[in-house]
Short mmCIF file of C-alpha atoms in Angstrom, two decimals:
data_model
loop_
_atom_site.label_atom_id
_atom_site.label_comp_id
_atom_site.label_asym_id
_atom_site.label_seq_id
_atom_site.Cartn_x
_atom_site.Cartn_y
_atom_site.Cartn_z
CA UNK A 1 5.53 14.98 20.15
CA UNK A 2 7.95 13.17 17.85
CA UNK A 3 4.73 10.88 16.23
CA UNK A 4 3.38 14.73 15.64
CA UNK A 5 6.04 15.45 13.59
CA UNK A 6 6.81 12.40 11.95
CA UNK A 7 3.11 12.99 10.60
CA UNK A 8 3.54 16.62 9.65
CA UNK A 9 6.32 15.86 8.13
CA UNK A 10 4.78 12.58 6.17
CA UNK A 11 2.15 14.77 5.29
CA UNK A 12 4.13 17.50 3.11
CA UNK A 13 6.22 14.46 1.76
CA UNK A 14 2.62 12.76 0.88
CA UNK A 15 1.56 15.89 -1.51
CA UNK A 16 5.22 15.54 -3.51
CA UNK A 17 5.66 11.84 -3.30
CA UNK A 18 4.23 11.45 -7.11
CA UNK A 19 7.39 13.84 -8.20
CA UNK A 20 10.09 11.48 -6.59
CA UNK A 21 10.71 8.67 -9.53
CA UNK A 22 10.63 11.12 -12.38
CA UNK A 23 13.73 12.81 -10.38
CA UNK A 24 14.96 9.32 -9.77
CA UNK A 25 14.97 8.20 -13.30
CA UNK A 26 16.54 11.70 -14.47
CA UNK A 27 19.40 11.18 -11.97
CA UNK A 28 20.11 7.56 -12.58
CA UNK A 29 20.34 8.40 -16.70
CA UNK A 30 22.73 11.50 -15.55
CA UNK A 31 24.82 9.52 -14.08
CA UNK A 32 24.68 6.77 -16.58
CA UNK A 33 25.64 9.33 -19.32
CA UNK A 34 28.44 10.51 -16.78
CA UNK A 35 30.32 7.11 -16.43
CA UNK A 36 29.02 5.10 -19.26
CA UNK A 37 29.11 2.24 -16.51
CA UNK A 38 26.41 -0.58 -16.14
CA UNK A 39 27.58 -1.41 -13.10
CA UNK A 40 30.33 -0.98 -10.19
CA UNK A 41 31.84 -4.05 -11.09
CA UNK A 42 35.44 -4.14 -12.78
CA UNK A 43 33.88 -7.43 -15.34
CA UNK A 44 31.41 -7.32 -17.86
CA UNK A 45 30.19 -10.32 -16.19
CA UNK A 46 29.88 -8.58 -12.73
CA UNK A 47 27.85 -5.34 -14.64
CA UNK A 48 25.95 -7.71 -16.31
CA UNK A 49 24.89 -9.06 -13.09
CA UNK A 50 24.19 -6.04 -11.44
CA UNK A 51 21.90 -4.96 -14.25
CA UNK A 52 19.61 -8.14 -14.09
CA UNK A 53 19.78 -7.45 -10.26
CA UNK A 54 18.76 -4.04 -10.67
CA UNK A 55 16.06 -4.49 -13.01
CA UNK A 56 14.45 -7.71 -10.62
CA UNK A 57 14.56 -5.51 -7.37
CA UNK A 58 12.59 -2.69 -9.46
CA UNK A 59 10.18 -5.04 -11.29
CA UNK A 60 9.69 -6.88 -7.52
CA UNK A 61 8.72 -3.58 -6.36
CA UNK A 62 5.87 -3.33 -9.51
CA UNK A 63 4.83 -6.82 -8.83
CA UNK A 64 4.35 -5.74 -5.20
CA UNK A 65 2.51 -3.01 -6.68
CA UNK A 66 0.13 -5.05 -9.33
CA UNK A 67 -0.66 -7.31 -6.65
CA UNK A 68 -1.72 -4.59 -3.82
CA UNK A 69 -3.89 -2.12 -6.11
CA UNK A 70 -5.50 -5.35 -8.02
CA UNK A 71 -6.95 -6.64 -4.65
CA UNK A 72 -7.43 -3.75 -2.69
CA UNK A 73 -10.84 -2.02 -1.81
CA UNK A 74 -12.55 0.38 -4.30
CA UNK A 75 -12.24 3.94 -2.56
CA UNK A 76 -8.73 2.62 -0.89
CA UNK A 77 -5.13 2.85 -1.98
CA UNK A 78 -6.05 5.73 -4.11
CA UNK A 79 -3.98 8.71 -6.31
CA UNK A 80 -5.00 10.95 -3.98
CA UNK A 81 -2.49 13.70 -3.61
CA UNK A 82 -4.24 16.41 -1.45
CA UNK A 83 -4.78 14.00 2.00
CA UNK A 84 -5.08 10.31 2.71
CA UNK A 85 -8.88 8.15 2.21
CA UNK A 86 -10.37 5.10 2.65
CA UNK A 87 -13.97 3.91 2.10
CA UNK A 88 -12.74 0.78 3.95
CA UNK A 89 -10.09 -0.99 5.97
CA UNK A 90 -8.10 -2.95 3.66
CA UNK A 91 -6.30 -6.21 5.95
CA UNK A 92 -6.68 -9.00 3.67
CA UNK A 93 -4.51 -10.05 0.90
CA UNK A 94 -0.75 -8.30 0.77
CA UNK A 95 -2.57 -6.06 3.70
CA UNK A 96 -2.28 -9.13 5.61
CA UNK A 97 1.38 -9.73 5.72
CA UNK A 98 2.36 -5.87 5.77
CA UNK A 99 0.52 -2.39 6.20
CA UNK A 100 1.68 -0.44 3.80
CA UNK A 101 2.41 -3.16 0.49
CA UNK A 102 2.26 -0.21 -1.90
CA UNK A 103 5.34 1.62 -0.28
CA UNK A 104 6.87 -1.65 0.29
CA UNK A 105 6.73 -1.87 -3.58
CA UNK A 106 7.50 1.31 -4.23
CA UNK A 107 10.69 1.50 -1.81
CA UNK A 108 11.93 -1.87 -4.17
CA UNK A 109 10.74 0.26 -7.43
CA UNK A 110 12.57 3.07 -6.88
CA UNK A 111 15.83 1.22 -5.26
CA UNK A 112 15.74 -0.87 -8.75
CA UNK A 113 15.89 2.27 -10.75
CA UNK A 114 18.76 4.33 -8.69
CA UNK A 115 20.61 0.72 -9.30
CA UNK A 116 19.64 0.95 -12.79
CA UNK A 117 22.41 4.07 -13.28
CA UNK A 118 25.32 1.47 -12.46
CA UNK A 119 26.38 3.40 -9.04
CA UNK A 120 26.00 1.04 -5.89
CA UNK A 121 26.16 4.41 -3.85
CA UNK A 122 22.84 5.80 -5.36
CA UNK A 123 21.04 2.59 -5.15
CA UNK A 124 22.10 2.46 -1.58
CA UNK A 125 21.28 6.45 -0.73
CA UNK A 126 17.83 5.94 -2.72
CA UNK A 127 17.28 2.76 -0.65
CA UNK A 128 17.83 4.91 2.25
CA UNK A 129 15.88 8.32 1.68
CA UNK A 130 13.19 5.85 0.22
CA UNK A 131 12.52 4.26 3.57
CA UNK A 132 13.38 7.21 5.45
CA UNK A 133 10.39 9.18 3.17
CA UNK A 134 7.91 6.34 3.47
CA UNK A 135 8.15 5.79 6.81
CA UNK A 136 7.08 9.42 7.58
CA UNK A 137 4.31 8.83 5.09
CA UNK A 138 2.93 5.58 6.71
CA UNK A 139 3.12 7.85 10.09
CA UNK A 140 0.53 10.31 8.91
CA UNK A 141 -1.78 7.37 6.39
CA UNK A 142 -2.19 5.89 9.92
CA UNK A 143 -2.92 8.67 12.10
CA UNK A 144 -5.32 9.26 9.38
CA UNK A 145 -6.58 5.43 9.57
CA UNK A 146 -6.75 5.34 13.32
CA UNK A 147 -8.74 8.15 13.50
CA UNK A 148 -11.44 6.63 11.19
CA UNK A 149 -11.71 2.91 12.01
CA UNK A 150 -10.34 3.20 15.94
CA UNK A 151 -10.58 -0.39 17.29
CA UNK A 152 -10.45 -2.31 13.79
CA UNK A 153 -6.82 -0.71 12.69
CA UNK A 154 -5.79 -1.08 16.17
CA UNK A 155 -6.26 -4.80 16.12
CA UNK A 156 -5.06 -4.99 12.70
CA UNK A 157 -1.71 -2.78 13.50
CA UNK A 158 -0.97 -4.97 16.43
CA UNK A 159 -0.21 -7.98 14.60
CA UNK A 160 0.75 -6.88 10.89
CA UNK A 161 4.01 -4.70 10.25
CA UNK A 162 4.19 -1.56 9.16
CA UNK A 163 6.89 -1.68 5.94
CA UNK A 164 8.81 -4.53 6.80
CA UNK A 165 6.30 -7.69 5.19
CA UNK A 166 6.31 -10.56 7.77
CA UNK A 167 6.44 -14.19 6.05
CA UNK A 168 3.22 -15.82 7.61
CA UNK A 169 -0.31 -15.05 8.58
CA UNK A 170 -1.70 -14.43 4.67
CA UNK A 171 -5.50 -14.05 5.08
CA UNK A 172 -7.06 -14.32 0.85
CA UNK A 173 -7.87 -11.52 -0.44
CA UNK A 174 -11.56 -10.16 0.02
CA UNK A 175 -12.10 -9.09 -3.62
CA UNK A 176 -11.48 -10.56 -6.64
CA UNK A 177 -8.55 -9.28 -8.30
CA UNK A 178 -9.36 -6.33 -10.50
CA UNK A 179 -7.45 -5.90 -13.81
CA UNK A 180 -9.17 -2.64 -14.68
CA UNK A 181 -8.30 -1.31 -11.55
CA UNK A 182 -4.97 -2.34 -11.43
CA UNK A 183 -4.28 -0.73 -15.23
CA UNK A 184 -5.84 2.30 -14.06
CA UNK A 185 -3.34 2.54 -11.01
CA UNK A 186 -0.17 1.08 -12.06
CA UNK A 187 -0.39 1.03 -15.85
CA UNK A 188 2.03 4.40 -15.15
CA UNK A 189 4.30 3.23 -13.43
CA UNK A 190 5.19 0.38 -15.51
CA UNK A 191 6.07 2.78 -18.26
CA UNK A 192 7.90 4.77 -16.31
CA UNK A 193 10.23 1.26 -15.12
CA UNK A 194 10.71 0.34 -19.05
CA UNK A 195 11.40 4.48 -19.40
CA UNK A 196 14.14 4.12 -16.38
CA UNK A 197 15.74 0.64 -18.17
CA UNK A 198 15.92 2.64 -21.81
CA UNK A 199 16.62 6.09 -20.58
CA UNK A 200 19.90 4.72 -18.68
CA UNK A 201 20.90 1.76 -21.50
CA UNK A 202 20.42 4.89 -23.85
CA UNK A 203 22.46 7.44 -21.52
CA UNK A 204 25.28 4.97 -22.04
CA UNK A 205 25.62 5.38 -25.84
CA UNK A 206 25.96 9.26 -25.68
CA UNK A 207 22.03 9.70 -26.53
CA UNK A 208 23.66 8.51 -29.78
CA UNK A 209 20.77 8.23 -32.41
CA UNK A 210 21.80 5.70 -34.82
CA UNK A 211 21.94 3.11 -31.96
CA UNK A 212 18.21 3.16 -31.87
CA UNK A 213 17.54 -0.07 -33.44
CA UNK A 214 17.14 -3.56 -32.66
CA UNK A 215 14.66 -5.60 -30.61
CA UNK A 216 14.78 -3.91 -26.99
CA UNK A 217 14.15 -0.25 -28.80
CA UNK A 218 11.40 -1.89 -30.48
CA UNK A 219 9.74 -3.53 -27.48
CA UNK A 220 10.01 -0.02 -25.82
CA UNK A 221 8.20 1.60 -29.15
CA UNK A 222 5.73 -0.93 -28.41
CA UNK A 223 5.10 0.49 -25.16
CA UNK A 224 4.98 3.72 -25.30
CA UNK A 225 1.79 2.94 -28.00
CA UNK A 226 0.59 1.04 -25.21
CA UNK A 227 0.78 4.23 -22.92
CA UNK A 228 -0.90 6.41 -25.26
CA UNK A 229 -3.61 3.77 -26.44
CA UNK A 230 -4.80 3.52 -22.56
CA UNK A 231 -3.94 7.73 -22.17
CA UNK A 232 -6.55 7.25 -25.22
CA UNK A 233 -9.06 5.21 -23.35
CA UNK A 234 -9.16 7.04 -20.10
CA UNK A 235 -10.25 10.83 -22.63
CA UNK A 236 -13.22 8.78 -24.03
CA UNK A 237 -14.15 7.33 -20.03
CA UNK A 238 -13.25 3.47 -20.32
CA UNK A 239 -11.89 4.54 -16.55
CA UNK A 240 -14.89 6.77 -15.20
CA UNK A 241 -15.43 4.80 -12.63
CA UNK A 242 -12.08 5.12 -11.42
CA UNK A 243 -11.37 8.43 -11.70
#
């Protein structure tokens, strides 16, 4: 009864999950603007630290990410939003050490970015709901996934955690790694990392125009053409395939 509604539940938390780091991000720059703090630390050294920390654990989480989608199966791992598919069983590269590698990633993502607003109590709460959320969500992916391969997921699942990656037993990956693919997938969420690091360093000057200059506002510029340019190539079907 309680796997029943762990899956319910992980299936209304599937359909919203592509909402939850836009209301991360919005939060973390809210309460950037609020305290004007980098970090909880009472040195500049200390915030300083906690910055670099905060911007590793949520670029880990994108590496995870990059890794996962640029391996995995075509017709697996998808943007679906509706219900969970699969053409295939993916158990071979970042599959191999952990179940669900994207959630992994994105659990590290979206702790990164709540640290990113200089409170250690949001970073820990998002850390928290984040797991809490994506457990839930695993529940009902692999009710889903035991349902359609039986035996094969059930051997797999016996062996390989479900979010917490164990440090042996890599098997290569089965595909070549796909840079298309991962673009397609991730290319998003990138942007929206580099939007969480400016959004909060900006927060913290009082949205204060005339300190847009200098090289990181630049580098961000950059990006955003970046966005657009590949926004661009997905209208004119560079992506088709994909889609």
């Amino acid at each position: 009864m309680y796997q029943q509604e762990m899956a319910r539940s992980g299936k209304a938390l599937f359909f919203i999950r592509g909402t939850y780091i836009y209301t991360i991000i919005a939060i973390s720059t809210l309460i950037a603007y609020c305290t004007r703090d980098i970090g909880p630390f009472a040195t500049a050294q200390g915030d300083c630290f906690w910055f670099w920390l905060s911007f590793g654990v949520a670029s880990a989480g994108a590496i995870v990410r990059i890794f996962t989608s640029g391996w995995a199966a075509l017709g697996t791992s998808g943007r679906a939003k509706v219900a969970a598919e699969a053409s295939e069983l993916n158990t071979t590269g970042p599959y191999s050490l952990v179940r669900n590698p994207l959630y992994v990633g994105r659990i590290l993502n979206f702790t990164g970015l709540a640290m990113l607003s200089g409170s250690w109590v949001f970073g820990a709460l998002v850390f928290l709901l984040a797991v809490l959320v994506y457990e839930r969500i695993s529940v009902y992916e692999e009710e889903f996934l035991r349902g359609k391969f039986g035996e094969a997921h059930a051997e797999w699942a016996k062996n390989v955690p479900a979010l917490l990656p164990r440090l042996h037993g890599w098997i290569a990956p089965k595909y070549p790694f796909w840079w298309k693919r991962m673009i397609w997938r991730e290319q998003n969420k990138l942007f929206l990392l580099a939007t969480g690091v400016f959004l909060t360093w900006f927060a913290r000057t009082g949205f204060n125009l005339e300190a847009l200059t200098g090289p990181w506002v630049m580098v961000y510029a950059a990006l955003v053409v970046i966005r657009f340019a590949i926004g661009g190539l997905k209208m004119i079907g560079f992506f088709k395939e994909l889609s």
